[in-house]
Short mmCIF file of C-alpha atoms in Angstrom, two decimals:
data_model
loop_
_atom_site.label_atom_id
_atom_site.label_comp_id
_atom_site.label_asym_id
_atom_site.label_seq_id
_atom_site.Cartn_x
_atom_site.Cartn_y
_atom_site.Cartn_z
CA MET A 117 -76.31 98.12 159.53
CA ASN A 118 -77.21 94.97 157.00
CA ALA A 119 -74.15 93.20 157.93
CA ASN A 120 -74.50 93.42 161.80
CA LYS A 121 -77.98 92.07 161.52
CA LYS A 122 -76.51 89.27 159.21
CA THR A 123 -74.10 88.87 162.55
CA LEU A 124 -76.80 88.83 164.69
CA GLY A 125 -78.56 86.23 162.84
CA ASN A 126 -75.79 84.02 162.57
CA LEU A 127 -75.27 84.31 166.25
CA LYS A 128 -78.84 83.47 166.97
CA GLN A 129 -78.71 80.45 164.63
CA THR A 130 -75.68 79.40 166.32
CA LYS A 131 -77.70 79.20 169.76
CA VAL A 132 -80.18 77.30 168.54
CA SER A 133 -78.09 74.79 166.94
CA ALA A 134 -75.96 74.49 170.20
CA LYS A 135 -79.36 73.98 172.01
CA THR A 136 -80.76 71.21 169.09
CA LEU A 137 -77.19 69.50 169.49
CA PHE A 138 -77.69 69.44 173.37
CA TYR A 139 -81.00 67.83 173.12
CA ALA A 140 -79.76 65.41 170.91
CA LEU A 141 -76.45 64.40 171.69
CA VAL A 142 -76.74 64.67 175.33
CA LEU A 143 -80.37 65.10 176.89
CA PHE A 144 -81.88 62.28 174.96
CA PRO A 145 -79.08 59.76 175.47
CA THR A 146 -78.76 60.45 178.98
CA ILE A 147 -82.56 59.92 179.36
CA ILE A 148 -82.43 56.78 177.21
CA ALA A 149 -79.28 55.62 179.66
CA THR A 150 -81.43 56.30 182.91
CA LEU A 151 -84.57 54.55 181.57
CA TYR A 152 -82.29 51.48 180.64
CA TYR A 153 -80.00 51.14 183.50
CA GLY A 154 -83.26 52.11 185.78
CA LEU A 155 -85.83 49.52 184.83
CA PHE A 156 -84.89 47.64 181.98
CA CYS A 157 -81.25 46.60 182.58
CA THR A 158 -80.82 43.07 184.14
CA GLU A 159 -78.35 43.32 186.84
CA ARG A 160 -75.30 40.97 187.60
CA TYR A 161 -74.09 39.08 190.49
CA VAL A 162 -70.15 39.47 191.09
CA THR A 163 -68.07 36.74 193.01
CA THR A 164 -64.31 37.43 193.67
CA SER A 165 -61.64 34.71 194.75
CA THR A 166 -57.82 35.10 195.07
CA VAL A 167 -55.22 32.32 194.08
CA SER A 168 -51.57 31.98 194.43
CA ILE A 169 -49.44 29.49 192.68
CA ARG A 170 -46.45 28.43 194.90
CA SER A 171 -43.59 25.86 195.14
CA PRO A 172 -41.16 24.93 197.63
CA GLU A 173 -38.40 26.62 196.32
CA SER A 174 -40.27 30.09 196.23
CA SER A 175 -39.53 31.33 199.48
CA GLY A 176 -40.20 35.07 198.53
CA THR A 177 -39.32 37.76 196.20
CA ASP A 178 -35.93 38.74 194.97
CA LEU A 179 -34.14 41.95 195.22
CA LEU A 180 -34.70 42.74 191.47
CA GLN A 181 -38.51 41.90 191.72
CA SER A 182 -38.81 43.96 195.07
CA LEU A 183 -37.55 46.86 193.35
CA THR A 184 -38.95 46.80 190.06
CA GLY A 185 -42.11 44.66 190.45
CA MET A 186 -40.95 42.82 187.47
CA PRO A 187 -40.91 38.61 187.55
CA SER A 188 -37.28 37.35 187.94
CA THR A 189 -35.86 34.97 185.89
CA GLY A 190 -35.59 32.24 188.97
CA GLY A 191 -38.72 30.21 190.50
CA SER A 192 -40.64 33.01 191.09
CA GLY A 193 -40.66 34.21 187.79
CA SER A 194 -41.51 31.32 186.16
CA ILE A 195 -44.52 30.79 188.89
CA VAL A 196 -45.54 34.41 187.51
CA SER A 197 -45.55 33.10 183.82
CA ASP A 198 -47.66 30.32 185.18
CA SER A 199 -50.28 32.63 186.28
CA TYR A 200 -50.38 34.58 182.94
CA ALA A 201 -50.81 30.97 181.29
CA ILE A 202 -53.72 30.18 183.47
CA GLU A 203 -55.21 33.67 182.56
CA LYS A 204 -54.55 32.82 179.23
CA LEU A 205 -56.27 29.63 179.39
CA ILE A 206 -59.64 30.60 181.33
CA LEU A 207 -60.18 33.70 178.72
CA SER A 208 -59.81 31.10 175.43
CA ASN A 209 -62.13 29.77 173.33
CA ASP A 210 -60.85 26.30 174.30
CA LEU A 211 -62.08 26.92 178.15
CA ILE A 212 -65.66 28.23 176.77
CA GLU A 213 -66.08 24.98 174.33
CA SER A 214 -64.78 22.66 177.65
CA LEU A 215 -67.40 24.03 180.00
CA PRO A 216 -70.24 21.69 181.06
CA GLU A 217 -73.52 21.87 180.07
CA SER A 218 -74.79 23.64 183.30
CA LEU A 219 -72.04 26.20 182.91
CA SER A 220 -72.31 26.90 179.56
CA ILE A 221 -71.75 30.42 178.02
CA GLU A 222 -75.16 30.04 176.20
CA THR A 223 -77.17 28.40 179.58
CA LEU A 224 -75.39 31.51 181.89
CA TYR A 225 -75.59 34.34 179.57
CA GLY A 226 -77.82 33.33 176.68
CA LYS A 227 -81.46 33.10 178.63
CA GLU A 228 -84.20 34.98 177.66
CA SER A 229 -84.63 36.53 181.41
CA ILE A 230 -81.70 38.50 180.41
CA ASP A 231 -82.78 41.75 178.74
CA TYR A 232 -81.51 41.82 175.00
CA PHE A 233 -78.48 44.61 175.29
CA SER A 234 -77.05 42.51 178.33
CA ARG A 235 -77.87 38.92 176.55
CA LEU A 236 -75.51 36.68 174.62
CA THR A 237 -77.07 37.03 171.06
CA SER A 238 -74.17 35.72 168.68
CA GLU A 239 -73.13 32.22 167.96
CA TYR A 240 -69.56 33.18 166.44
CA ASN A 241 -66.39 32.46 168.27
CA GLN A 242 -65.25 35.53 168.35
CA ASP A 243 -68.12 37.37 169.63
CA GLN A 244 -68.79 34.99 172.42
CA LEU A 245 -64.93 35.33 173.54
CA LYS A 246 -65.33 39.20 173.75
CA TYR A 247 -68.55 38.40 175.98
CA TRP A 248 -67.00 36.15 177.87
CA GLU A 249 -63.94 38.47 178.44
CA GLU A 250 -66.04 41.35 179.50
CA ARG A 251 -68.11 38.92 182.17
CA ILE A 252 -64.47 37.37 183.69
CA SER A 253 -61.94 39.57 184.85
CA ILE A 254 -58.32 38.31 186.10
CA ASN A 255 -55.97 40.53 187.82
CA ILE A 256 -52.32 39.36 188.49
CA ASP A 257 -49.69 41.07 190.85
CA ALA A 258 -46.39 40.13 189.76
CA LEU A 259 -44.85 41.33 192.97
CA SER A 260 -46.99 39.21 195.26
CA ASN A 261 -47.78 36.48 192.85
CA LEU A 262 -51.52 36.76 193.81
CA MET A 263 -54.15 36.23 190.77
CA GLU A 264 -57.89 37.81 191.32
CA ILE A 265 -60.76 36.10 189.48
CA GLU A 266 -64.02 38.00 189.29
CA VAL A 267 -67.03 36.38 187.61
CA GLN A 268 -70.39 38.13 186.79
CA ALA A 269 -73.53 36.02 186.23
CA TYR A 270 -77.14 36.82 186.69
CA GLU A 271 -77.94 34.27 189.20
CA PRO A 272 -75.66 34.05 192.49
CA GLU A 273 -75.39 30.31 192.31
CA GLU A 274 -74.20 30.47 188.90
CA ALA A 275 -71.21 33.15 189.47
CA LEU A 276 -70.01 31.05 192.52
CA LYS A 277 -70.04 27.58 190.83
CA LEU A 278 -68.41 29.44 187.62
CA ASN A 279 -65.85 30.88 189.96
CA GLU A 280 -65.06 27.68 191.61
CA TYR A 281 -64.91 25.63 187.84
CA LEU A 282 -62.17 28.39 187.26
CA ILE A 283 -60.18 27.87 190.08
CA GLN A 284 -60.48 24.09 189.53
CA THR A 285 -59.34 24.28 186.00
CA GLY A 286 -56.28 26.21 187.14
CA GLU A 287 -55.64 24.05 189.96
CA ASN A 288 -55.69 21.18 187.09
CA TYR A 289 -53.38 22.95 185.10
CA VAL A 290 -50.92 23.46 187.87
CA ASN A 291 -51.00 19.65 189.06
CA GLU A 292 -50.85 18.52 185.16
CA LEU A 293 -47.47 21.01 184.73
CA SER A 294 -45.83 19.72 188.32
CA GLU A 295 -46.69 16.21 186.86
CA ARG A 296 -44.98 17.14 183.15
CA LEU A 297 -41.82 18.75 184.98
CA ARG A 298 -41.36 15.53 187.68
CA ASN A 299 -41.59 13.11 184.63
CA ASP A 300 -39.21 15.03 182.43
CA ALA A 301 -36.82 15.53 185.15
CA ILE A 302 -36.85 11.83 186.31
CA SER A 303 -37.09 10.14 183.27
CA LEU A 304 -33.76 11.02 181.57
CA ALA A 305 -32.49 10.21 184.70
CA THR A 306 -33.81 6.90 185.02
CA ARG A 307 -33.00 6.07 181.13
CA GLU A 308 -29.34 6.90 182.24
CA VAL A 309 -29.59 4.41 185.26
CA ASN A 310 -30.99 1.53 183.00
CA ILE A 311 -27.86 2.31 180.21
CA ALA A 312 -25.46 2.05 183.04
CA LYS A 313 -27.12 -0.89 184.56
CA ALA A 314 -26.81 -2.57 181.32
CA ASN A 315 -23.71 -1.95 180.56
CA LEU A 316 -22.54 -3.60 184.39
CA LEU A 317 -24.40 -6.79 183.77
CA GLU A 318 -22.68 -6.81 180.35
CA ALA A 319 -19.43 -6.49 181.79
CA ASN A 320 -19.99 -8.71 184.57
CA GLN A 321 -21.20 -11.26 182.06
CA GLN A 322 -18.27 -10.75 180.04
CA LEU A 323 -15.88 -11.44 182.81
CA ALA A 324 -17.79 -14.53 184.06
CA ALA A 325 -17.54 -16.26 180.61
CA PHE A 326 -14.09 -15.49 180.53
CA ILE A 327 -13.15 -17.14 184.06
CA ASP A 328 -15.33 -19.97 182.80
CA THR A 329 -13.34 -20.55 179.91
CA THR A 330 -9.63 -20.00 181.55
CA GLY A 331 -10.96 -21.41 184.66
CA LYS A 332 -8.80 -18.92 186.54
CA LEU A 333 -10.63 -16.92 189.04
CA SER A 334 -7.77 -14.25 189.47
CA PHE A 335 -4.89 -13.94 187.40
CA GLU A 336 -3.25 -11.21 189.67
CA GLN A 337 -3.89 -13.53 192.78
CA ASP A 338 -2.24 -16.59 191.03
CA ILE A 339 0.75 -14.39 189.93
CA SER A 340 1.48 -12.88 193.38
CA SER A 341 1.24 -16.01 195.22
CA GLN A 342 3.42 -17.73 192.80
CA SER A 343 6.09 -15.00 192.87
CA ALA A 344 6.06 -14.74 196.50
CA LEU A 345 6.62 -18.40 196.62
CA ILE A 346 9.52 -18.27 194.48
CA SER A 347 10.70 -15.18 196.36
CA SER A 348 10.91 -16.89 199.61
CA LEU A 349 12.63 -20.17 198.20
CA GLU A 350 15.15 -17.80 196.68
CA SER A 351 15.52 -15.92 200.37
CA GLN A 352 16.15 -19.49 201.79
CA LEU A 353 18.54 -20.63 199.17
CA ALA A 354 20.76 -17.67 199.97
CA ASP A 355 20.80 -18.13 203.46
CA LYS A 356 21.76 -21.80 202.71
CA ARG A 357 24.36 -20.88 200.23
CA THR A 358 25.90 -18.46 203.01
CA GLU A 359 25.80 -21.30 205.88
CA LEU A 360 27.44 -23.57 203.21
CA ALA A 361 29.97 -21.10 202.67
CA ALA A 362 30.92 -20.55 206.22
CA LYS A 363 31.00 -24.58 207.16
CA GLU A 364 33.19 -25.29 204.02
CA THR A 365 36.10 -23.14 205.98
CA TYR A 366 36.22 -24.96 208.83
CA LEU A 367 34.73 -28.64 208.15
CA LYS A 368 35.80 -31.44 205.53
CA SER A 369 33.60 -31.88 202.68
CA ASP A 370 32.44 -35.02 203.17
CA SER A 371 31.35 -34.23 206.48
CA ASN A 372 27.49 -35.23 207.12
CA SER A 373 26.50 -31.57 207.96
CA LEU A 374 28.05 -30.52 204.66
CA ILE A 375 26.17 -33.09 202.84
CA THR A 376 22.89 -32.74 204.22
CA LEU A 377 23.27 -28.94 203.48
CA ARG A 378 24.06 -29.57 199.77
CA GLY A 379 21.10 -31.73 199.73
CA GLU A 380 18.99 -29.05 200.95
CA ILE A 381 20.24 -26.42 198.85
CA SER A 382 19.91 -28.84 195.76
CA ALA A 383 16.16 -29.27 196.93
CA ILE A 384 15.68 -25.97 196.98
CA GLU A 385 16.72 -25.16 193.72
CA ALA A 386 14.55 -28.05 192.04
CA GLN A 387 12.00 -26.27 193.77
CA ILE A 388 12.11 -22.47 192.28
CA ALA A 389 12.85 -23.91 189.00
CA SER A 390 9.64 -25.93 189.03
CA GLN A 391 7.70 -22.71 190.49
CA LYS A 392 9.32 -20.68 187.69
CA GLN A 393 8.70 -22.94 185.04
CA SER A 394 4.98 -23.20 186.24
CA ALA A 395 4.39 -19.61 186.18
CA LEU A 396 5.78 -19.19 182.99
CA SER A 397 3.99 -22.28 181.38
CA GLY A 398 0.62 -22.55 183.73
CA SER A 399 -1.83 -22.56 180.73
CA GLY A 400 0.40 -24.25 178.25
CA ASN A 401 2.93 -21.40 177.09
CA THR A 402 4.23 -17.95 177.96
CA GLU A 403 2.53 -16.18 175.03
CA ARG A 404 -1.16 -17.61 176.23
CA THR A 405 -0.54 -16.91 179.52
CA SER A 406 0.08 -13.15 178.88
CA GLU A 407 -2.38 -12.69 176.41
CA GLU A 408 -5.16 -14.00 178.87
CA LEU A 409 -3.65 -11.74 181.64
CA GLY A 410 -4.47 -8.64 179.14
CA GLN A 411 -7.73 -9.84 178.50
CA TYR A 412 -8.43 -10.31 182.08
CA ASN A 413 -7.30 -6.85 183.04
CA GLN A 414 -9.48 -5.18 180.32
CA LEU A 415 -12.38 -6.83 181.58
CA MET A 416 -11.90 -5.84 184.93
CA LEU A 417 -11.17 -2.25 183.82
CA GLU A 418 -14.42 -2.29 182.02
CA LYS A 419 -16.31 -3.56 185.12
CA THR A 420 -14.89 -0.84 187.28
CA PHE A 421 -15.92 1.77 184.82
CA ALA A 422 -19.52 0.12 184.43
CA GLU A 423 -19.66 0.36 188.19
CA GLU A 424 -18.57 3.92 188.58
CA ALA A 425 -20.83 5.07 185.59
CA TYR A 426 -23.85 2.96 187.61
CA ALA A 427 -22.91 4.58 190.94
CA SER A 428 -23.04 8.12 189.22
CA ALA A 429 -26.23 7.62 187.46
CA ARG A 430 -28.12 6.28 190.68
CA ALA A 431 -26.75 9.72 192.20
CA SER A 432 -27.93 11.37 189.48
CA LEU A 433 -31.57 9.82 189.32
CA GLU A 434 -31.46 11.12 193.25
CA SER A 435 -30.48 14.40 192.52
CA SER A 436 -33.23 14.98 190.07
CA ARG A 437 -35.84 13.49 192.20
CA ILE A 438 -35.04 15.98 194.81
CA ASP A 439 -34.56 18.85 192.14
CA ALA A 440 -38.37 17.60 191.27
CA SER A 441 -39.84 17.90 194.41
CA THR A 442 -38.39 21.32 194.74
CA GLN A 443 -39.72 22.09 191.36
CA GLU A 444 -43.55 21.02 191.74
CA ARG A 445 -46.05 23.66 191.93
CA TYR A 446 -49.40 23.83 193.45
CA LEU A 447 -52.54 26.14 193.65
CA VAL A 448 -53.34 27.76 196.96
CA ARG A 449 -56.80 29.67 197.59
CA VAL A 450 -55.94 32.52 199.75
CA ILE A 451 -59.67 33.92 199.20
CA GLN A 452 -62.57 31.31 198.40
CA PRO A 453 -65.47 32.67 196.17
CA ASN A 454 -68.34 33.76 198.29
CA LEU A 455 -72.05 33.38 197.40
CA PRO A 456 -73.06 37.29 196.36
CA ASP A 457 -76.31 38.53 198.37
CA GLU A 458 -76.89 41.04 195.87
CA THR A 459 -76.29 42.75 192.39
CA THR A 460 -73.50 45.14 191.88
CA GLU A 461 -72.90 45.48 188.37
CA PRO A 462 -73.53 47.62 185.93
CA GLY A 463 -74.91 49.81 188.83
CA PHE A 464 -76.96 52.94 187.98
CA LEU A 465 -75.10 56.23 188.92
CA ILE A 466 -71.64 55.01 187.08
CA PRO A 467 -72.91 54.08 183.67
CA VAL A 468 -75.70 57.03 183.48
CA ALA A 469 -72.81 59.69 184.56
CA SER A 470 -70.28 58.01 182.19
CA VAL A 471 -73.19 58.57 179.20
CA PHE A 472 -73.76 62.12 180.50
CA LEU A 473 -70.23 62.96 180.60
CA ILE A 474 -69.40 61.53 177.31
CA THR A 475 -72.37 62.88 175.32
CA PHE A 476 -71.49 66.26 176.84
CA LEU A 477 -67.84 65.94 175.58
CA ILE A 478 -68.81 65.32 172.68
CA TRP A 479 -71.56 68.10 172.26
CA ALA A 480 -69.12 70.86 173.55
CA LEU A 481 -66.71 70.10 170.76
CA LEU A 482 -69.23 69.77 168.27
CA ALA A 483 -70.87 73.48 169.22
CA LEU A 484 -67.35 75.06 169.44
CA ILE A 485 -66.62 73.62 165.63
CA ILE A 486 -69.68 74.85 164.46
CA ALA A 487 -69.57 78.33 166.19
CA THR A 488 -66.38 79.11 164.91
CA VAL A 489 -67.13 77.78 161.61
CA LYS A 490 -70.18 80.06 161.45
CA GLU A 491 -68.29 82.99 162.82
CA HIS A 492 -65.82 82.70 160.00
CA MET A 493 -68.37 82.46 157.64
CA GLY A 494 -69.83 85.80 159.05
CA TRP A 495 -66.24 87.50 158.55
CA VAL A 496 -66.52 86.34 154.75
CA TYR A 497 -69.91 87.71 153.94
#
């Protein structure tokens, strides 16, 4: 009998404890949340914009990106990476510190007109960054390369101006990135063109100096003309000798025709000997002519190589300029930020319902634990 009374007393105490917990953990916090969000909370204006980074080569998504939703390794994947870089830039202490005075985090979110729990009260960088991330939201769709920027502020004009400033920050970043990519692509090719141009000028100068020293514009032309003349004279000499041999068979040796023919043959032979001597010793001696011809050929070869290298460098420069233009990025405003007409955050029903649901779950869990413990204690005693 006493045991049954003890058990009933425990059950009664359990009901009282559960009710007390309900009042303390659920009802009281819900009432406080209702009063705060209904009477004291300073509501915020929200403005949203959508931008996208594009380039001439990003004509669309590839098959892998369409199937998986993951950024590809090509041009579109690089653009998505740039979008995430802009997100990191916007949600950083560097941007918070670079804000103009009219849009500084203290000016926008530290005003006395804002209720204490919504107002920025800390001066520490980490606390300010955490507060900033609660007021600025960026969502990136890797599949469509769209970036949505949401800004919350306590004045509609401030929300609009801050959203415009963030878009301009992203646009400046994209422009600087495009300029850097273009300069990096062209500077190397330009440096190669300058080197090839200097080598070509040096080769031309060396060839010009050699020609001024030797006084010969073209060794090949001189040798070719002398060889052609000697060949022509030798052909004439062969014809004359054949004619002489034929006429000696039927003419007397002292005939005027044979005497004239022998004189012509002697003249041609003398001219051939003179030309051969000139070809072999035109610059003083045979060894010097051969050495100069070798130097001339080497200089001409170096000039040819320099011309080909310069032409290749120029073609590479033009190709780099074309590639740089295809890799250029620009930021497109898909949806402009609007001036909000009314406050939408944090609202009333959702936060109050959230407080009630969370506290109710906590109360239910604690009540179950307490009841279970008391029930076991009743078994023991």
